[in-house]
mmCIF file of C-alpha atoms in Angstrom:
data_model
loop_
_atom_site.group_PDB
_atom_site.id
_atom_site.type_symbol
_atom_site.label_atom_id
_atom_site.label_comp_id
_atom_site.label_asym_id
_atom_site.label_seq_id
_atom_site.Cartn_x
_atom_site.Cartn_y
_atom_site.Cartn_z
ATOM 1 C CA MET M 10 -2.434 -19.254 -14.023
ATOM 2 C CA LYS M 11 -3.123 -15.973 -15.775
ATOM 3 C CA LYS M 12 -2.021 -12.750 -14.044
ATOM 4 C CA ILE M 13 -3.886 -9.438 -13.984
ATOM 5 C CA ASP M 14 -2.078 -6.736 -15.939
ATOM 6 C CA PRO M 15 -0.589 -3.969 -13.744
ATOM 7 C CA ILE M 16 -1.998 -1.379 -16.186
ATOM 8 C CA PHE M 17 -5.528 -2.511 -15.341
ATOM 9 C CA VAL M 18 -4.819 -2.399 -11.602
ATOM 10 C CA SER M 19 -3.209 1.050 -12.028
ATOM 11 C CA ALA M 20 -6.323 2.262 -13.851
ATOM 12 C CA LEU M 21 -8.528 0.830 -11.107
ATOM 13 C CA TYR M 22 -6.619 2.525 -8.273
ATOM 14 C CA TYR M 23 -6.398 5.760 -10.265
ATOM 15 C CA GLY M 24 -10.138 5.753 -10.951
ATOM 16 C CA ILE M 25 -11.042 5.017 -7.339
ATOM 17 C CA ASN M 26 -8.802 7.806 -5.982
ATOM 18 C CA LYS M 27 -9.988 10.331 -8.575
ATOM 19 C CA ALA M 28 -13.642 9.492 -7.797
ATOM 20 C CA ILE M 29 -13.046 9.848 -4.052
ATOM 21 C CA VAL M 30 -11.494 13.290 -4.564
ATOM 22 C CA ASN M 31 -14.389 14.392 -6.791
ATOM 23 C CA ILE M 32 -17.172 13.028 -4.570
ATOM 24 C CA ILE M 33 -15.909 12.900 -0.982
ATOM 25 C CA GLY M 34 -12.880 15.189 -0.858
ATOM 26 C CA THR M 35 -10.574 15.046 2.143
ATOM 27 C CA GLY M 36 -12.963 12.704 3.962
ATOM 28 C CA GLY M 37 -11.426 10.107 1.695
ATOM 29 C CA GLN M 38 -8.628 9.639 4.234
ATOM 30 C CA VAL M 39 -11.058 7.890 6.577
ATOM 31 C CA LEU M 40 -12.352 5.816 3.677
ATOM 32 C CA GLY M 41 -8.793 4.807 2.753
ATOM 33 C CA ARG M 42 -7.983 3.588 6.242
ATOM 34 C CA GLU M 43 -11.246 1.669 6.529
ATOM 35 C CA ALA M 44 -10.818 0.095 3.081
ATOM 36 C CA SER M 45 -7.340 -1.137 4.025
ATOM 37 C CA ARG M 46 -8.727 -2.622 7.249
ATOM 38 C CA LYS M 47 -11.367 -4.508 5.260
ATOM 39 C CA MET M 48 -8.721 -5.696 2.796
ATOM 40 C CA LEU M 49 -6.633 -6.915 5.743
ATOM 41 C CA GLU M 50 -9.644 -8.818 7.126
ATOM 42 C CA LEU M 51 -10.143 -10.599 3.806
ATOM 43 C CA LEU M 52 -6.432 -11.404 3.493
ATOM 44 C CA LYS M 53 -6.424 -12.833 7.030
ATOM 45 C CA GLU M 54 -9.510 -14.947 6.284
ATOM 46 C CA GLU M 55 -7.757 -16.273 3.178
ATOM 47 C CA ASP M 56 -4.699 -17.079 5.335
ATOM 48 C CA ILE M 57 -2.428 -14.814 3.279
ATOM 49 C CA ILE M 58 -1.744 -12.493 6.190
ATOM 50 C CA LYS M 59 -0.921 -14.281 9.421
ATOM 51 C CA GLU M 60 -0.200 -13.128 12.950
ATOM 52 C CA ASN M 61 3.375 -12.403 13.988
ATOM 53 C CA MET M 62 4.796 -12.146 10.489
ATOM 54 C CA LYS M 63 8.404 -11.014 10.453
ATOM 55 C CA ASP M 64 9.565 -8.184 8.198
ATOM 56 C CA GLU M 65 10.877 -10.746 5.694
ATOM 57 C CA ASP M 66 7.447 -12.440 5.571
ATOM 58 C CA ILE M 67 5.731 -9.097 4.970
ATOM 59 C CA LYS M 68 8.227 -8.305 2.225
ATOM 60 C CA ASP M 69 7.694 -11.715 0.607
ATOM 61 C CA THR M 70 3.908 -11.242 0.656
ATOM 62 C CA PHE M 71 4.107 -7.717 -0.772
ATOM 63 C CA VAL M 72 6.712 -8.528 -3.445
ATOM 64 C CA ASN M 73 6.189 -12.175 -4.405
ATOM 65 C CA ILE M 74 2.541 -12.894 -3.638
ATOM 66 C CA PHE M 75 0.973 -9.512 -4.402
ATOM 67 C CA GLY M 76 3.599 -8.583 -7.008
ATOM 68 C CA LEU M 77 3.446 -4.902 -6.046
ATOM 69 C CA SER M 78 7.158 -4.150 -6.431
ATOM 70 C CA GLU M 79 10.537 -5.659 -7.213
ATOM 71 C CA ASP M 80 11.673 -5.215 -3.633
ATOM 72 C CA LEU M 81 10.583 -3.794 -0.301
ATOM 73 C CA LYS M 82 12.902 -2.518 2.391
ATOM 74 C CA ILE M 83 11.551 -1.861 5.863
ATOM 75 C CA GLU M 84 13.391 0.362 8.352
ATOM 76 C CA ASN M 85 12.116 0.352 11.915
ATOM 77 C CA ASN M 86 13.845 3.132 13.853
ATOM 78 C CA ASN M 87 11.853 2.731 17.095
ATOM 79 C CA ASP M 88 9.845 5.954 16.698
ATOM 80 C CA GLU M 89 9.242 5.669 12.950
ATOM 81 C CA VAL M 90 8.901 3.024 10.277
ATOM 82 C CA ILE M 91 10.076 3.716 6.742
ATOM 83 C CA PHE M 92 8.949 1.612 3.789
ATOM 84 C CA HIS M 93 11.117 1.745 0.680
ATOM 85 C CA VAL M 94 9.058 0.349 -2.192
ATOM 86 C CA VAL M 95 11.561 -0.450 -4.943
ATOM 87 C CA ARG M 96 10.323 -0.267 -8.541
ATOM 88 C CA PRO M 97 6.573 -0.542 -7.907
ATOM 89 C CA THR M 98 4.605 -2.437 -10.542
ATOM 90 C CA LEU M 99 1.782 0.099 -10.447
ATOM 91 C CA SER M 100 4.002 2.924 -11.693
ATOM 92 C CA LEU M 101 1.313 4.239 -14.092
ATOM 93 C CA PHE M 102 -1.023 4.744 -11.128
ATOM 94 C CA LEU M 103 1.654 6.511 -9.086
ATOM 95 C CA GLU M 104 2.791 8.678 -12.009
ATOM 96 C CA ARG M 105 -0.751 9.867 -12.799
ATOM 97 C CA ILE M 106 -1.541 10.544 -9.149
ATOM 98 C CA ALA M 107 1.668 12.580 -8.785
ATOM 99 C CA LYS M 108 1.175 14.442 -12.074
ATOM 100 C CA GLU M 109 -2.409 15.420 -11.246
ATOM 101 C CA LYS M 110 -1.637 16.008 -7.555
ATOM 102 C CA ILE M 111 -4.431 13.668 -6.485
ATOM 103 C CA PRO M 112 -4.289 12.689 -2.808
ATOM 104 C CA LEU M 113 -3.785 8.979 -2.204
ATOM 105 C CA TYR M 114 -6.772 7.621 -0.335
ATOM 106 C CA ILE M 115 -6.844 4.014 -1.544
ATOM 107 C CA CYS M 116 -3.295 2.797 -2.016
ATOM 108 C CA PRO M 117 -1.627 -0.585 -1.531
ATOM 109 C CA PHE M 118 1.725 1.106 -0.982
ATOM 110 C CA MET M 119 0.632 3.335 1.876
ATOM 111 C CA TYR M 120 -2.533 2.198 3.549
ATOM 112 C CA LEU M 121 -2.509 -1.563 3.002
ATOM 113 C CA LEU M 122 1.211 -1.998 3.662
ATOM 114 C CA SER M 123 1.042 0.070 6.850
ATOM 115 C CA GLU M 124 -2.075 -1.820 7.977
ATOM 116 C CA ILE M 125 -0.353 -5.196 7.475
ATOM 117 C CA TYR M 126 2.735 -3.961 9.323
ATOM 118 C CA SER M 127 0.685 -2.448 12.151
ATOM 119 C CA TYR M 128 -1.297 -5.661 12.573
ATOM 120 C CA ASN M 129 1.845 -7.760 12.891
ATOM 121 C CA LYS M 130 3.797 -5.421 15.140
ATOM 122 C CA GLY M 131 0.968 -4.158 17.336
ATOM 123 C CA TYR M 132 1.582 -0.587 16.187
ATOM 124 C CA ASN M 133 -0.809 2.157 15.236
ATOM 125 C CA LEU M 134 1.113 3.885 12.456
ATOM 126 C CA MET M 135 0.421 7.470 11.501
ATOM 127 C CA PHE M 136 1.633 8.871 8.200
ATOM 128 C CA LYS M 137 4.358 11.449 8.564
ATOM 129 C CA ASN M 138 5.729 11.817 5.040
ATOM 130 C CA VAL M 139 5.043 10.097 1.788
ATOM 131 C CA LEU M 140 7.928 10.786 -0.528
ATOM 132 C CA PRO M 141 7.700 9.043 -3.874
ATOM 133 C CA GLU M 142 11.083 8.781 -5.544
ATOM 134 C CA GLY M 143 11.662 8.296 -9.253
ATOM 135 C CA ILE M 144 8.090 9.141 -10.259
ATOM 136 C CA ARG M 145 7.954 11.381 -13.296
#
């Protein structure tokens, strides 16, 4: 089976976020959350995301099925959840977003991952800090 090149997916996410900033502005945050909910619905319908997934199952889906990073570490400290995305495959997207200081509104690393985690744990996560490490 042929895989989609991460450069194409990076360009897609970059273009979507840049367009949202140019057209909608900060209202894009609501759009980002809603888009991730709709993505979650589709993934549930396709039986990729299931109820009661453990952290290891979420990691396996994110890393091995979606191919979004080399590793994912999840820290749940009761009052906060920290996702450590190790060597993301969409580094071009993240580098350009950081360089141009474009807010992330549609992002598999923030919105989709937190939506999947929230769904499985019964949480309603709110973003506190997004600290990309190792991005140029």
